[in-house]
Coordinates of C-alpha atoms in Angstrom, one line a residue:
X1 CA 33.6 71.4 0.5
X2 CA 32.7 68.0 0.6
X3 CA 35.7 66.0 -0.1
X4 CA 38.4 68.6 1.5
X5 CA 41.4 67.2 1.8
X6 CA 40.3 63.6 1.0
X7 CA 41.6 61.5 -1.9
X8 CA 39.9 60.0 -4.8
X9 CA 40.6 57.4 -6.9
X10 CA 38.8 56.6 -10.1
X11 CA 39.0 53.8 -12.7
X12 CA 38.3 54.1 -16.3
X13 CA 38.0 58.1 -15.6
X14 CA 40.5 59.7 -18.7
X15 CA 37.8 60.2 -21.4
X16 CA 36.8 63.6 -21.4
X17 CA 33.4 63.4 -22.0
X18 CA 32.5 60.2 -19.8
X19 CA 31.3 59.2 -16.4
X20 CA 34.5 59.0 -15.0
X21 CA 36.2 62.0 -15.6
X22 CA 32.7 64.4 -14.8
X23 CA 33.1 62.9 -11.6
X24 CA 36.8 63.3 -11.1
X25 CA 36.0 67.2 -12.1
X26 CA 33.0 67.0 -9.3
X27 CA 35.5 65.4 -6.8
X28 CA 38.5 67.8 -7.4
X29 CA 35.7 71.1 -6.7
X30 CA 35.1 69.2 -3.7
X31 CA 38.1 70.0 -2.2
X32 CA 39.5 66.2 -3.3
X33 CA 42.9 64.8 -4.5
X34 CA 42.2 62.8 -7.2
X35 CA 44.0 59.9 -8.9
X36 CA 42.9 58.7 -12.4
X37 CA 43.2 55.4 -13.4
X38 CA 43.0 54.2 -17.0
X39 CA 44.8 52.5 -20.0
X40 CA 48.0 54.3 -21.6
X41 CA 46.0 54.9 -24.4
X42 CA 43.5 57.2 -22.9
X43 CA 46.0 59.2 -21.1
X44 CA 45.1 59.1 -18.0
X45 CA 48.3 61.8 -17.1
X46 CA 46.7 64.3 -19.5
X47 CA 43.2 63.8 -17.9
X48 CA 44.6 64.7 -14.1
X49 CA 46.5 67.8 -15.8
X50 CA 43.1 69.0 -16.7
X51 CA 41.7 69.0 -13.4
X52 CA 44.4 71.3 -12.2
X53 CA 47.7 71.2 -9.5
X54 CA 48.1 68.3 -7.5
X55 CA 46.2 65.4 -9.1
X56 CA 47.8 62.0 -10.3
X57 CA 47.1 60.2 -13.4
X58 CA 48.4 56.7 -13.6
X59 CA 48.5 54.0 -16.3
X60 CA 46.3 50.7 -15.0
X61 CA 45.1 47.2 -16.2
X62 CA 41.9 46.9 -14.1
X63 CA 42.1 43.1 -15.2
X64 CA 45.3 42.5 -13.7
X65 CA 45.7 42.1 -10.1
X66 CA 49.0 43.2 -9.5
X67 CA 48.5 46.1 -12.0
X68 CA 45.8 47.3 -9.7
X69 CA 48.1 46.9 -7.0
X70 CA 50.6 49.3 -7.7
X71 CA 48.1 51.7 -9.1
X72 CA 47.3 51.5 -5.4
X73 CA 50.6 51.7 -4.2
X74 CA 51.4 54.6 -6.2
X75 CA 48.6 56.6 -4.6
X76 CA 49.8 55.9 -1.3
X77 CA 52.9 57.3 -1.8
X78 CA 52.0 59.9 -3.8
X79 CA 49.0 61.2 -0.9
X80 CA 49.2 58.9 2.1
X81 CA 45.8 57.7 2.3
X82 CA 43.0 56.4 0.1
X83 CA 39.4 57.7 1.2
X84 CA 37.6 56.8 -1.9
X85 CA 37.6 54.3 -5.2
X86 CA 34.9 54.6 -7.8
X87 CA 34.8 51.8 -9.9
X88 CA 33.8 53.5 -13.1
X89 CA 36.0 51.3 -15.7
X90 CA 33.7 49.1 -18.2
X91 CA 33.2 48.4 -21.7
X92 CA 30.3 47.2 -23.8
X93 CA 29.4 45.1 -26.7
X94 CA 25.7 45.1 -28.2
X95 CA 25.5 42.0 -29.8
X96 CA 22.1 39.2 -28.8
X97 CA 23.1 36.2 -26.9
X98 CA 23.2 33.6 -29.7
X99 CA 26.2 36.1 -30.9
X100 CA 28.5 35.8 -27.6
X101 CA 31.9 34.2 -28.2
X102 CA 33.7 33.4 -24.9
X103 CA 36.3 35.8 -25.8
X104 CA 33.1 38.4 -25.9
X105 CA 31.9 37.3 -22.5
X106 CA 35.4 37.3 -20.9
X107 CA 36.4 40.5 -22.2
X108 CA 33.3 42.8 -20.8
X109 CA 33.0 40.5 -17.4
X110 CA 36.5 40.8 -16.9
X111 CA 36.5 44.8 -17.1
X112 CA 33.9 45.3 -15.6
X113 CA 33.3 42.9 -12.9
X114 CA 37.3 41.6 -12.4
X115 CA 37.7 45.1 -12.4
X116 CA 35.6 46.3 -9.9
X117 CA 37.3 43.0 -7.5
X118 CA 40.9 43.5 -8.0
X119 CA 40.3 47.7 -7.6
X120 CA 38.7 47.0 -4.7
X121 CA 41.0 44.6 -3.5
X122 CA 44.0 46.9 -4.1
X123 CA 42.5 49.9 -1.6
X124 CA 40.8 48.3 0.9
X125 CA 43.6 47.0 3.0
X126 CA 44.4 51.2 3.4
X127 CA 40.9 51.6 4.2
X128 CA 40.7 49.1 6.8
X129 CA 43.7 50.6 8.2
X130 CA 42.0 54.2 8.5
X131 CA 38.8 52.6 9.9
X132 CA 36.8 54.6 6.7
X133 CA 36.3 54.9 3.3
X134 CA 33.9 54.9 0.5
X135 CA 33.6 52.5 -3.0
X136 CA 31.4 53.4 -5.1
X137 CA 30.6 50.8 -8.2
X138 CA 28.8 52.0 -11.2
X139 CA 26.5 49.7 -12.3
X140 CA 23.7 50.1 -14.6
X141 CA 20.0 50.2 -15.2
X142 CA 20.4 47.0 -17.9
X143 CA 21.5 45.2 -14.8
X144 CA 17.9 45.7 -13.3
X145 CA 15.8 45.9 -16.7
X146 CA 17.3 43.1 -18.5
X147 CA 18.8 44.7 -21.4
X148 CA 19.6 48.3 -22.2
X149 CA 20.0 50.1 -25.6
X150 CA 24.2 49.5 -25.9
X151 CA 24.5 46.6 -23.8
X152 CA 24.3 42.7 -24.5
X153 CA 23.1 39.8 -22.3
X154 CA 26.5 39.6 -21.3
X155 CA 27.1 43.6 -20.3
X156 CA 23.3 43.4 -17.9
X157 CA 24.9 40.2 -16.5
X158 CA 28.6 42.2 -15.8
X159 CA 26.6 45.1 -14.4
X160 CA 23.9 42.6 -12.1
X161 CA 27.7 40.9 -10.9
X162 CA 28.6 44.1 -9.5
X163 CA 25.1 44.8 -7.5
X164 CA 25.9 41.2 -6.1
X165 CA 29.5 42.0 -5.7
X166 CA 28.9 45.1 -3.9
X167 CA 26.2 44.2 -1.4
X168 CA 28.3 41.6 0.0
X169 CA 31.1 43.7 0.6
X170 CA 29.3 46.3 2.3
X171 CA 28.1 43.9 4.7
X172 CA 31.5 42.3 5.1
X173 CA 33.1 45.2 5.8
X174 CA 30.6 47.7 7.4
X175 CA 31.8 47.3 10.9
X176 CA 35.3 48.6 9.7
X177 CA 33.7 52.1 8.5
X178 CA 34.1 51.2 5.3
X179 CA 31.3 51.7 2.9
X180 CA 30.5 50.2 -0.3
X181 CA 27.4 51.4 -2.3
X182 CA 26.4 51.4 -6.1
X183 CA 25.2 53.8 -9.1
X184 CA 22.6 52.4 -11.9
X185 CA 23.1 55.3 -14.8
X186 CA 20.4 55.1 -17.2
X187 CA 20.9 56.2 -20.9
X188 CA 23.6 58.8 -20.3
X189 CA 24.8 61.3 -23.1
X190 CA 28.8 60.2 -23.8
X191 CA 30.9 59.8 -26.5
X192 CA 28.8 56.3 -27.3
X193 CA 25.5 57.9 -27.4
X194 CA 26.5 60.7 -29.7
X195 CA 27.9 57.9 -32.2
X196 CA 25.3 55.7 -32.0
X197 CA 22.0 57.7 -31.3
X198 CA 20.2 60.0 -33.9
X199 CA 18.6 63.3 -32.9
X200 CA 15.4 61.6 -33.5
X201 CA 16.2 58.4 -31.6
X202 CA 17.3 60.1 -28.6
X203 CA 13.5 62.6 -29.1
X204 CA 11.6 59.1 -28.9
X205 CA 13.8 57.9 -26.2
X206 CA 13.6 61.0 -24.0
X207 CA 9.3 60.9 -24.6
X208 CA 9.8 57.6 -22.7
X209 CA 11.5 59.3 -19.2
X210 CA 9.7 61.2 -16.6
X211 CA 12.3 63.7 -17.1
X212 CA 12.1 64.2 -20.7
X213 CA 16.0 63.7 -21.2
X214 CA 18.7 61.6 -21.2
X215 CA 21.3 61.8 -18.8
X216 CA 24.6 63.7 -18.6
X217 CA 27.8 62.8 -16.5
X218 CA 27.4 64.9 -14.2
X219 CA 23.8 63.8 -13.0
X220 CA 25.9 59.9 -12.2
X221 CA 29.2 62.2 -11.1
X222 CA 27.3 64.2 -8.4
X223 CA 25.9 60.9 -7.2
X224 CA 29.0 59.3 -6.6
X225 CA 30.4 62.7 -5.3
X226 CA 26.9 62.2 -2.6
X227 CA 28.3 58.7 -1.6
X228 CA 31.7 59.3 -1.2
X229 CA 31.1 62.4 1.1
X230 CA 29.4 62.2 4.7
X231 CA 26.3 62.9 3.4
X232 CA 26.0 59.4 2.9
X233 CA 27.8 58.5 6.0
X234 CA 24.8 55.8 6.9
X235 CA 24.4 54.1 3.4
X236 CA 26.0 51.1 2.6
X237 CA 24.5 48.4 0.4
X238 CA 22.3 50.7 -1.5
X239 CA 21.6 51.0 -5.1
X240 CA 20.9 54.6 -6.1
X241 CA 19.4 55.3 -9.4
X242 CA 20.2 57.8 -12.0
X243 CA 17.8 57.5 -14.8
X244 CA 15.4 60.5 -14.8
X245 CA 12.6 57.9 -14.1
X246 CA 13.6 55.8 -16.7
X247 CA 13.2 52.5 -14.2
X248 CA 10.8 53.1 -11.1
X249 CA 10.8 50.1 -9.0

């Protein structure tokens, strides 16, 4: 197994259907422990039950510092070590720019750019202390294209913060055996696609993709499962992209 007797710990991960949790499922067959990280009302307690015995679930504000903290904390005590964070938590608002209020661009910076700095912030004094680890920041392919099909101005800008973010903390912290890599999804089928996306839209979208489909969570969870293992053990700084071809650069 990959992950044996590692632990995990991902934000934003108690939605059944989403990113997160696919790749808590993908970490915990892996051999992982893994500790999910989202807001009371999601549940994150429920979500860990699901994966099986001897996974956490923990209520977290990935806006607030000290709330991250704790989360932190409580993984430490709970397991002893932290050998991975994916920094999966994020929200989106598709609105043009003439339409963003500062309350608008706060919010969806702050969750998922604050986020993925305080998160980060919170484990990375436990892996400096172990000499390893593995962060792995979702990003996304409106980051790189300018624009997705959910995403404003101000979600492409959140998601190019964390390219930027995470680049420079790979190199900072390379020589520590810590490493610090990111995920561009493409269209991915969640709970926001099958709201929002027709079976007609997503045909004409899917004629546009090399692949001829749109995503699922497990296509971005077994890349972050790939970066968090050994695998990977000589990437740091990279940007690996999950989009069936959607972006070829």
């Amino acid at each position: 197994m990959l992950l044996k007797d590692r632990v995990a710990i991902i934000t934003g991960g108690a939605g059944i259907n989403g990113l997160g949790f696919a790749t808590a499922r993908q970490m915990a067959a892996q051999g992982a422990r893994v500790a999910i990280l989202d807001l009371e009302r999601a549940d994150p307690a429920d979500a860990a039950a699901r994966l099986g015995d001897g996974h956490l679930g923990l209520v977290a504000d990935v806006t607030d510092k000290p709330s991250c903290e704790a989360a932190a904390a409580a993984v430490l005590r709970a397991f002893g070590r932290i050998d991975a964070l994916v920094n999966n938590a994020g929200i989106t608002q598709a609105v043009g720019t003439l339409e963003i209020g500062g309350a608008d661009y706060d919010r969806v910076l702050d969750v998922s750019l604050r986020g993925t700095l305080y998160m980060s912030q919170a484990v990375l004094p436990a892996m400096r202390r172990q000499q390893a680890g593995a962060i792995v920041c979702i990003s996304s392919v409106s980051a790189q294209r300018g624009g997705g099909i959910f995403g404003g101005p101000h979600y492409s800008a959140a998601k190019a913060g964390v390219l930027g973010l995470a680049r420079a903390m790979a190199r900072e912290f390379g020589a520590e055996g810590i490493r610090i890599n990111c995920v561009t999804p493409g269209l991915i089928e969640t709970d926001i696609t099958q709201g929002k996306l027709g079976p007609e839209r997503k045909r004409e979208i899917s004629a546009t993709i090399p692949l001829a489909r749109l995503g699922r969570a497990d296509d971005v969870a077994g890349a972050c499962v790939f970066l968090a293992s050994d695998l990977a053990a000589y990437c740091t700084g990279i940007t690996l992209d999950v989009n069936g071809g959607m972006l070829i650069h």
